[in-house]
Amino acid sequence: MWIARLRRQPIVVQAIWAGLAIAFVAALVEARWSLAFVSVATFALSLVPVLAQRRLGIRLPARFFGWIVVFVFATIFLGEAFDFYGRFWWWDVVLHGGSALAFGLIGFLFVFMLFEGDRYAAPAGAMAFMSFCFALTIGALWEIFEFAMDQIFGLNMQKTGLIDTMWDLIVDTVGAAVGATAGYLFLQGRHLGGLTLALKEFIAANRWLYRRRRFFRKRR
């Protein structure tokens, strides 16, 4: 059952999993235990959404799941094991922006769920603003976490300190704004590339979270 389910995943996900398996075997042969651990940890974290779907009863569209796996792979495996954070100055910027955008979409889905899928229950701008605040709050909490880890355990997660933190927050703000804008345009019946399509796919796959039937009626 599990093998059949894994085979139904997007090609990019299967490719990442195959790459992690190869890296794990190569690390064992070369006695690179840290790489082996990171490979296993990345694979395990990429399976969390699959387990969460079963426990929470939420269905993740292939687009959503693919984004999550790519993000985990880029953050942990490439970022840490191969030091992409140090080799490419823009790597952290891209991941911060991508995560903020994702949280903007998640924030919109959560806010929209509170209104039971009724696009008329609150102004589109208000829902978008709450989505933006949600995403930016997550980004701020992460910066607090990095600061705490540096102060308590002597790590260097903040890199250059205040400058790194401020740039991260700026990127978080831009990403959150894009995600919230996608939600706003969705409510207006407009499109923003694959972002609004991803929102439609998630809502359609989880209609029990958005119970108001009139949202799903086709316009005559």
PDB file of C-alpha atoms in Angstrom:
ATOM      1  CA  MET A   1       0.000   0.000   0.000  1.00  0.00           C
ATOM      2  CA  TRP A   2       2.739   2.440   0.995  1.00  0.00           C
ATOM      3  CA  ILE A   3       4.787   1.664  -2.132  1.00  0.00           C
ATOM      4  CA  ALA A   4       1.788   2.215  -4.380  1.00  0.00           C
ATOM      5  CA  ARG A   5       1.007   5.502  -2.615  1.00  0.00           C
ATOM      6  CA  LEU A   6       4.588   6.721  -2.970  1.00  0.00           C
ATOM      7  CA  ARG A   7       4.560   5.915  -6.672  1.00  0.00           C
ATOM      8  CA  ARG A   8       1.561   8.203  -7.153  1.00  0.00           C
ATOM      9  CA  GLN A   9       3.549  11.209  -5.940  1.00  0.00           C
ATOM     10  CA  PRO A  10       4.781  13.914  -8.384  1.00  0.00           C
ATOM     11  CA  ILE A  11       7.873  13.104 -10.429  1.00  0.00           C
ATOM     12  CA  VAL A  12       9.919  15.801  -8.677  1.00  0.00           C
ATOM     13  CA  VAL A  13       9.115  14.204  -5.317  1.00  0.00           C
ATOM     14  CA  GLN A  14      10.098  10.744  -6.535  1.00  0.00           C
ATOM     15  CA  ALA A  15      13.335  12.169  -7.961  1.00  0.00           C
ATOM     16  CA  ILE A  16      14.208  13.821  -4.631  1.00  0.00           C
ATOM     17  CA  TRP A  17      13.485  10.627  -2.712  1.00  0.00           C
ATOM     18  CA  ALA A  18      15.620   8.615  -5.140  1.00  0.00           C
ATOM     19  CA  GLY A  19      18.448  11.124  -4.751  1.00  0.00           C
ATOM     20  CA  LEU A  20      18.237  10.916  -0.965  1.00  0.00           C
ATOM     21  CA  ALA A  21      18.366   7.121  -1.105  1.00  0.00           C
ATOM     22  CA  ILE A  22      21.456   7.224  -3.317  1.00  0.00           C
ATOM     23  CA  ALA A  23      23.108   9.796  -1.053  1.00  0.00           C
ATOM     24  CA  PHE A  24      22.340   7.662   1.998  1.00  0.00           C
ATOM     25  CA  VAL A  25      23.908   4.523   0.488  1.00  0.00           C
ATOM     26  CA  ALA A  26      26.953   6.449  -0.744  1.00  0.00           C
ATOM     27  CA  ALA A  27      27.388   8.039   2.688  1.00  0.00           C
ATOM     28  CA  LEU A  28      27.354   4.623   4.359  1.00  0.00           C
ATOM     29  CA  VAL A  29      29.942   3.272   1.917  1.00  0.00           C
ATOM     30  CA  GLU A  30      32.202   6.280   2.493  1.00  0.00           C
ATOM     31  CA  ALA A  31      31.512   6.309   6.252  1.00  0.00           C
ATOM     32  CA  ARG A  32      30.146   9.866   6.093  1.00  0.00           C
ATOM     33  CA  TRP A  33      27.762   9.462   9.000  1.00  0.00           C
ATOM     34  CA  SER A  34      26.623  13.072   9.139  1.00  0.00           C
ATOM     35  CA  LEU A  35      25.534  12.972   5.478  1.00  0.00           C
ATOM     36  CA  ALA A  36      23.751   9.678   6.090  1.00  0.00           C
ATOM     37  CA  PHE A  37      21.890  11.194   9.028  1.00  0.00           C
ATOM     38  CA  VAL A  38      20.887  14.310   7.080  1.00  0.00           C
ATOM     39  CA  SER A  39      19.664  12.141   4.196  1.00  0.00           C
ATOM     40  CA  VAL A  40      17.458  10.080   6.504  1.00  0.00           C
ATOM     41  CA  ALA A  41      16.244  13.149   8.386  1.00  0.00           C
ATOM     42  CA  THR A  42      15.306  14.926   5.138  1.00  0.00           C
ATOM     43  CA  PHE A  43      13.419  11.888   3.883  1.00  0.00           C
ATOM     44  CA  ALA A  44      11.601  11.478   7.215  1.00  0.00           C
ATOM     45  CA  LEU A  45      10.550  15.139   7.288  1.00  0.00           C
ATOM     46  CA  SER A  46       9.318  14.935   3.701  1.00  0.00           C
ATOM     47  CA  LEU A  47       6.962  12.153   4.808  1.00  0.00           C
ATOM     48  CA  VAL A  48       5.408  14.246   7.590  1.00  0.00           C
ATOM     49  CA  PRO A  49       2.744  15.723   5.259  1.00  0.00           C
ATOM     50  CA  VAL A  50       1.740  12.191   4.221  1.00  0.00           C
ATOM     51  CA  LEU A  51       1.276  11.164   7.855  1.00  0.00           C
ATOM     52  CA  ALA A  52      -0.474  14.439   8.687  1.00  0.00           C
ATOM     53  CA  GLN A  53      -3.003  13.843   5.932  1.00  0.00           C
ATOM     54  CA  ARG A  54      -4.021  10.542   7.490  1.00  0.00           C
ATOM     55  CA  ARG A  55      -4.183  11.855  11.055  1.00  0.00           C
ATOM     56  CA  LEU A  56      -5.946  15.138  10.295  1.00  0.00           C
ATOM     57  CA  GLY A  57      -8.068  13.996   7.383  1.00  0.00           C
ATOM     58  CA  ILE A  58      -6.675  16.743   5.151  1.00  0.00           C
ATOM     59  CA  ARG A  59      -5.920  16.082   1.506  1.00  0.00           C
ATOM     60  CA  LEU A  60      -2.868  17.815   0.071  1.00  0.00           C
ATOM     61  CA  PRO A  61      -2.972  18.384  -3.689  1.00  0.00           C
ATOM     62  CA  ALA A  62       0.102  17.224  -5.580  1.00  0.00           C
ATOM     63  CA  ARG A  63       1.175  20.837  -6.121  1.00  0.00           C
ATOM     64  CA  PHE A  64       1.181  21.574  -2.379  1.00  0.00           C
ATOM     65  CA  PHE A  65       2.968  18.361  -1.464  1.00  0.00           C
ATOM     66  CA  GLY A  66       5.599  18.896  -4.155  1.00  0.00           C
ATOM     67  CA  TRP A  67       6.362  22.386  -2.842  1.00  0.00           C
ATOM     68  CA  ILE A  68       6.759  21.074   0.697  1.00  0.00           C
ATOM     69  CA  VAL A  69       9.170  18.302  -0.306  1.00  0.00           C
ATOM     70  CA  VAL A  70      11.254  20.641  -2.471  1.00  0.00           C
ATOM     71  CA  PHE A  71      11.444  23.161   0.370  1.00  0.00           C
ATOM     72  CA  VAL A  72      12.530  20.539   2.929  1.00  0.00           C
ATOM     73  CA  PHE A  73      15.121  19.178   0.491  1.00  0.00           C
ATOM     74  CA  ALA A  74      16.503  22.636  -0.293  1.00  0.00           C
ATOM     75  CA  THR A  75      16.580  23.697   3.352  1.00  0.00           C
ATOM     76  CA  ILE A  76      18.022  20.669   5.121  1.00  0.00           C
ATOM     77  CA  PHE A  77      19.811  18.555   2.538  1.00  0.00           C
ATOM     78  CA  LEU A  78      21.224  21.158   0.170  1.00  0.00           C
ATOM     79  CA  GLY A  79      21.389  23.982   2.695  1.00  0.00           C
ATOM     80  CA  GLU A  80      23.028  22.101   5.550  1.00  0.00           C
ATOM     81  CA  ALA A  81      24.707  18.988   4.098  1.00  0.00           C
ATOM     82  CA  PHE A  82      26.166  20.786   1.079  1.00  0.00           C
ATOM     83  CA  ASP A  83      26.428  24.235   2.664  1.00  0.00           C
ATOM     84  CA  PHE A  84      24.370  26.031   0.027  1.00  0.00           C
ATOM     85  CA  TYR A  85      23.765  28.751   2.613  1.00  0.00           C
ATOM     86  CA  GLY A  86      27.482  29.524   2.632  1.00  0.00           C
ATOM     87  CA  ARG A  87      28.167  28.901  -1.058  1.00  0.00           C
ATOM     88  CA  PHE A  88      25.302  30.986  -2.418  1.00  0.00           C
ATOM     89  CA  TRP A  89      24.428  34.228  -0.636  1.00  0.00           C
ATOM     90  CA  TRP A  90      20.942  34.254  -2.169  1.00  0.00           C
ATOM     91  CA  TRP A  91      19.986  30.748  -0.985  1.00  0.00           C
ATOM     92  CA  ASP A  92      18.701  31.897   2.400  1.00  0.00           C
ATOM     93  CA  VAL A  93      16.865  34.810   0.768  1.00  0.00           C
ATOM     94  CA  VAL A  94      15.026  32.549  -1.672  1.00  0.00           C
ATOM     95  CA  LEU A  95      14.024  30.064   1.026  1.00  0.00           C
ATOM     96  CA  HIS A  96      12.860  32.797   3.397  1.00  0.00           C
ATOM     97  CA  GLY A  97      10.801  34.376   0.646  1.00  0.00           C
ATOM     98  CA  GLY A  98       9.385  31.027  -0.416  1.00  0.00           C
ATOM     99  CA  SER A  99       8.428  30.052   3.125  1.00  0.00           C
ATOM    100  CA  ALA A 100       6.793  33.443   3.739  1.00  0.00           C
ATOM    101  CA  LEU A 101       4.803  33.114   0.520  1.00  0.00           C
ATOM    102  CA  ALA A 102       3.701  29.625   1.543  1.00  0.00           C
ATOM    103  CA  PHE A 103       2.636  30.823   4.986  1.00  0.00           C
ATOM    104  CA  GLY A 104       0.721  33.644   3.312  1.00  0.00           C
ATOM    105  CA  LEU A 105      -1.242  31.037   1.340  1.00  0.00           C
ATOM    106  CA  ILE A 106      -1.703  28.867   4.428  1.00  0.00           C
ATOM    107  CA  GLY A 107      -2.835  31.896   6.409  1.00  0.00           C
ATOM    108  CA  PHE A 108      -5.423  32.699   3.756  1.00  0.00           C
ATOM    109  CA  LEU A 109      -6.704  29.109   3.725  1.00  0.00           C
ATOM    110  CA  PHE A 110      -6.993  29.197   7.519  1.00  0.00           C
ATOM    111  CA  VAL A 111      -8.811  32.560   7.571  1.00  0.00           C
ATOM    112  CA  PHE A 112     -11.093  31.464   4.750  1.00  0.00           C
ATOM    113  CA  MET A 113     -11.857  28.282   6.691  1.00  0.00           C
ATOM    114  CA  LEU A 114     -12.936  30.358   9.698  1.00  0.00           C
ATOM    115  CA  PHE A 115     -15.555  31.955   7.465  1.00  0.00           C
ATOM    116  CA  GLU A 116     -16.562  28.493   6.216  1.00  0.00           C
ATOM    117  CA  GLY A 117     -15.665  29.244   2.646  1.00  0.00           C
ATOM    118  CA  ASP A 118     -18.010  32.226   2.436  1.00  0.00           C
ATOM    119  CA  ARG A 119     -16.247  34.837   0.350  1.00  0.00           C
ATOM    120  CA  TYR A 120     -18.927  37.381   1.282  1.00  0.00           C
ATOM    121  CA  ALA A 121     -18.581  37.002   5.068  1.00  0.00           C
ATOM    122  CA  ALA A 122     -15.750  39.570   5.234  1.00  0.00           C
ATOM    123  CA  PRO A 123     -14.158  42.008   2.768  1.00  0.00           C
ATOM    124  CA  ALA A 124     -11.498  40.436   0.561  1.00  0.00           C
ATOM    125  CA  GLY A 125      -9.007  43.036   1.739  1.00  0.00           C
ATOM    126  CA  ALA A 126      -9.604  42.112   5.390  1.00  0.00           C
ATOM    127  CA  MET A 127      -9.012  38.414   4.710  1.00  0.00           C
ATOM    128  CA  ALA A 128      -5.863  39.208   2.764  1.00  0.00           C
ATOM    129  CA  PHE A 129      -4.608  41.451   5.567  1.00  0.00           C
ATOM    130  CA  MET A 130      -5.150  38.710   8.165  1.00  0.00           C
ATOM    131  CA  SER A 131      -3.307  36.268   5.909  1.00  0.00           C
ATOM    132  CA  PHE A 132      -0.420  38.730   5.609  1.00  0.00           C
ATOM    133  CA  CYS A 133      -0.272  39.173   9.395  1.00  0.00           C
ATOM    134  CA  PHE A 134      -0.289  35.414   9.923  1.00  0.00           C
ATOM    135  CA  ALA A 135       2.655  34.851   7.584  1.00  0.00           C
ATOM    136  CA  LEU A 136       4.665  37.765   8.961  1.00  0.00           C
ATOM    137  CA  THR A 137       4.062  36.582  12.531  1.00  0.00           C
ATOM    138  CA  ILE A 138       5.524  33.171  11.667  1.00  0.00           C
ATOM    139  CA  GLY A 139       8.576  34.871  10.169  1.00  0.00           C
ATOM    140  CA  ALA A 140       9.057  37.049  13.265  1.00  0.00           C
ATOM    141  CA  LEU A 141       8.733  34.041  15.588  1.00  0.00           C
ATOM    142  CA  TRP A 142      11.385  32.242  13.566  1.00  0.00           C
ATOM    143  CA  GLU A 143      13.792  35.159  13.980  1.00  0.00           C
ATOM    144  CA  ILE A 144      13.145  35.071  17.739  1.00  0.00           C
ATOM    145  CA  PHE A 145      13.903  31.338  17.670  1.00  0.00           C
ATOM    146  CA  GLU A 146      17.195  31.956  15.845  1.00  0.00           C
ATOM    147  CA  PHE A 147      18.137  34.650  18.375  1.00  0.00           C
ATOM    148  CA  ALA A 148      17.315  32.314  21.270  1.00  0.00           C
ATOM    149  CA  MET A 149      19.401  29.470  19.803  1.00  0.00           C
ATOM    150  CA  ASP A 150      22.373  31.789  19.314  1.00  0.00           C
ATOM    151  CA  GLN A 151      22.144  33.188  22.836  1.00  0.00           C
ATOM    152  CA  ILE A 152      21.461  29.933  24.675  1.00  0.00           C
ATOM    153  CA  PHE A 153      23.529  27.405  22.724  1.00  0.00           C
ATOM    154  CA  GLY A 154      26.140  29.662  21.125  1.00  0.00           C
ATOM    155  CA  LEU A 155      25.072  28.907  17.558  1.00  0.00           C
ATOM    156  CA  ASN A 156      25.333  31.276  14.614  1.00  0.00           C
ATOM    157  CA  MET A 157      21.881  31.060  13.043  1.00  0.00           C
ATOM    158  CA  GLN A 158      21.627  34.835  12.671  1.00  0.00           C
ATOM    159  CA  LYS A 159      24.894  34.967  10.742  1.00  0.00           C
ATOM    160  CA  THR A 160      25.653  38.732  10.648  1.00  0.00           C
ATOM    161  CA  GLY A 161      23.233  39.499  13.457  1.00  0.00           C
ATOM    162  CA  LEU A 162      20.969  42.507  13.041  1.00  0.00           C
ATOM    163  CA  ILE A 163      21.622  42.911   9.316  1.00  0.00           C
ATOM    164  CA  ASP A 164      20.766  39.268   8.599  1.00  0.00           C
ATOM    165  CA  THR A 165      17.639  39.494  10.752  1.00  0.00           C
ATOM    166  CA  MET A 166      16.399  42.661   9.076  1.00  0.00           C
ATOM    167  CA  TRP A 167      16.912  41.306   5.571  1.00  0.00           C
ATOM    168  CA  ASP A 168      15.106  38.116   6.556  1.00  0.00           C
ATOM    169  CA  LEU A 169      12.172  40.163   7.846  1.00  0.00           C
ATOM    170  CA  ILE A 170      12.128  42.271   4.676  1.00  0.00           C
ATOM    171  CA  VAL A 171      12.053  39.153   2.511  1.00  0.00           C
ATOM    172  CA  ASP A 172       9.392  37.654   4.788  1.00  0.00           C
ATOM    173  CA  THR A 173       7.291  40.779   4.308  1.00  0.00           C
ATOM    174  CA  VAL A 174       7.522  40.591   0.523  1.00  0.00           C
ATOM    175  CA  GLY A 175       6.709  36.872   0.475  1.00  0.00           C
ATOM    176  CA  ALA A 176       3.785  37.314   2.862  1.00  0.00           C
ATOM    177  CA  ALA A 177       2.442  40.155   0.722  1.00  0.00           C
ATOM    178  CA  VAL A 178       2.571  38.023  -2.422  1.00  0.00           C
ATOM    179  CA  GLY A 179       0.789  35.131  -0.693  1.00  0.00           C
ATOM    180  CA  ALA A 180      -1.886  37.436   0.722  1.00  0.00           C
ATOM    181  CA  THR A 181      -2.321  39.090  -2.678  1.00  0.00           C
ATOM    182  CA  ALA A 182      -2.925  35.664  -4.221  1.00  0.00           C
ATOM    183  CA  GLY A 183      -5.696  35.118  -1.679  1.00  0.00           C
ATOM    184  CA  TYR A 184      -7.188  38.517  -2.417  1.00  0.00           C
ATOM    185  CA  LEU A 185      -7.225  37.906  -6.169  1.00  0.00           C
ATOM    186  CA  PHE A 186      -8.732  34.472  -5.573  1.00  0.00           C
ATOM    187  CA  LEU A 187     -11.650  36.081  -3.759  1.00  0.00           C
ATOM    188  CA  GLN A 188     -12.021  38.516  -6.639  1.00  0.00           C
ATOM    189  CA  GLY A 189     -12.176  35.688  -9.146  1.00  0.00           C
ATOM    190  CA  ARG A 190      -8.833  36.677 -10.666  1.00  0.00           C
ATOM    191  CA  HIS A 191      -5.570  34.782 -11.073  1.00  0.00           C
ATOM    192  CA  LEU A 192      -1.943  35.073  -9.991  1.00  0.00           C
ATOM    193  CA  GLY A 193      -0.156  32.281 -11.784  1.00  0.00           C
ATOM    194  CA  GLY A 194      -0.152  28.904 -10.056  1.00  0.00           C
ATOM    195  CA  LEU A 195      -0.761  30.449  -6.623  1.00  0.00           C
ATOM    196  CA  THR A 196      -4.496  30.986  -7.009  1.00  0.00           C
ATOM    197  CA  LEU A 197      -4.738  27.598  -8.732  1.00  0.00           C
ATOM    198  CA  ALA A 198      -3.111  25.996  -5.699  1.00  0.00           C
ATOM    199  CA  LEU A 199      -5.712  27.628  -3.443  1.00  0.00           C
ATOM    200  CA  LYS A 200      -8.540  26.329  -5.611  1.00  0.00           C
ATOM    201  CA  GLU A 201      -7.094  22.822  -5.613  1.00  0.00           C
ATOM    202  CA  PHE A 202      -6.735  22.715  -1.828  1.00  0.00           C
ATOM    203  CA  ILE A 203     -10.235  24.046  -1.169  1.00  0.00           C
ATOM    204  CA  ALA A 204     -11.769  21.670  -3.704  1.00  0.00           C
ATOM    205  CA  ALA A 205      -9.938  18.705  -2.135  1.00  0.00           C
ATOM    206  CA  ASN A 206     -11.020  19.653   1.405  1.00  0.00           C
ATOM    207  CA  ARG A 207     -14.598  20.805   1.014  1.00  0.00           C
ATOM    208  CA  TRP A 208     -15.515  19.586   4.489  1.00  0.00           C
ATOM    209  CA  LEU A 209     -13.400  22.443   5.863  1.00  0.00           C
ATOM    210  CA  TYR A 210     -15.326  24.964   3.766  1.00  0.00           C
ATOM    211  CA  ARG A 211     -18.927  23.992   4.377  1.00  0.00           C
ATOM    212  CA  ARG A 212     -20.893  26.814   2.760  1.00  0.00           C
ATOM    213  CA  ARG A 213     -22.388  25.317  -0.349  1.00  0.00           C
ATOM    214  CA  ARG A 214     -22.957  28.567  -2.157  1.00  0.00           C
ATOM    215  CA  PHE A 215     -19.191  28.951  -2.549  1.00  0.00           C
ATOM    216  CA  PHE A 216     -19.083  25.836  -4.669  1.00  0.00           C
ATOM    217  CA  ARG A 217     -22.111  26.603  -6.819  1.00  0.00           C
ATOM    218  CA  LYS A 218     -21.237  27.508 -10.334  1.00  0.00           C
ATOM    219  CA  ARG A 219     -22.161  30.954 -11.426  1.00  0.00           C
ATOM    220  CA  ARG A 220     -25.064  30.944 -13.792  1.00  0.00           C
TER     221      ARG A 220
END
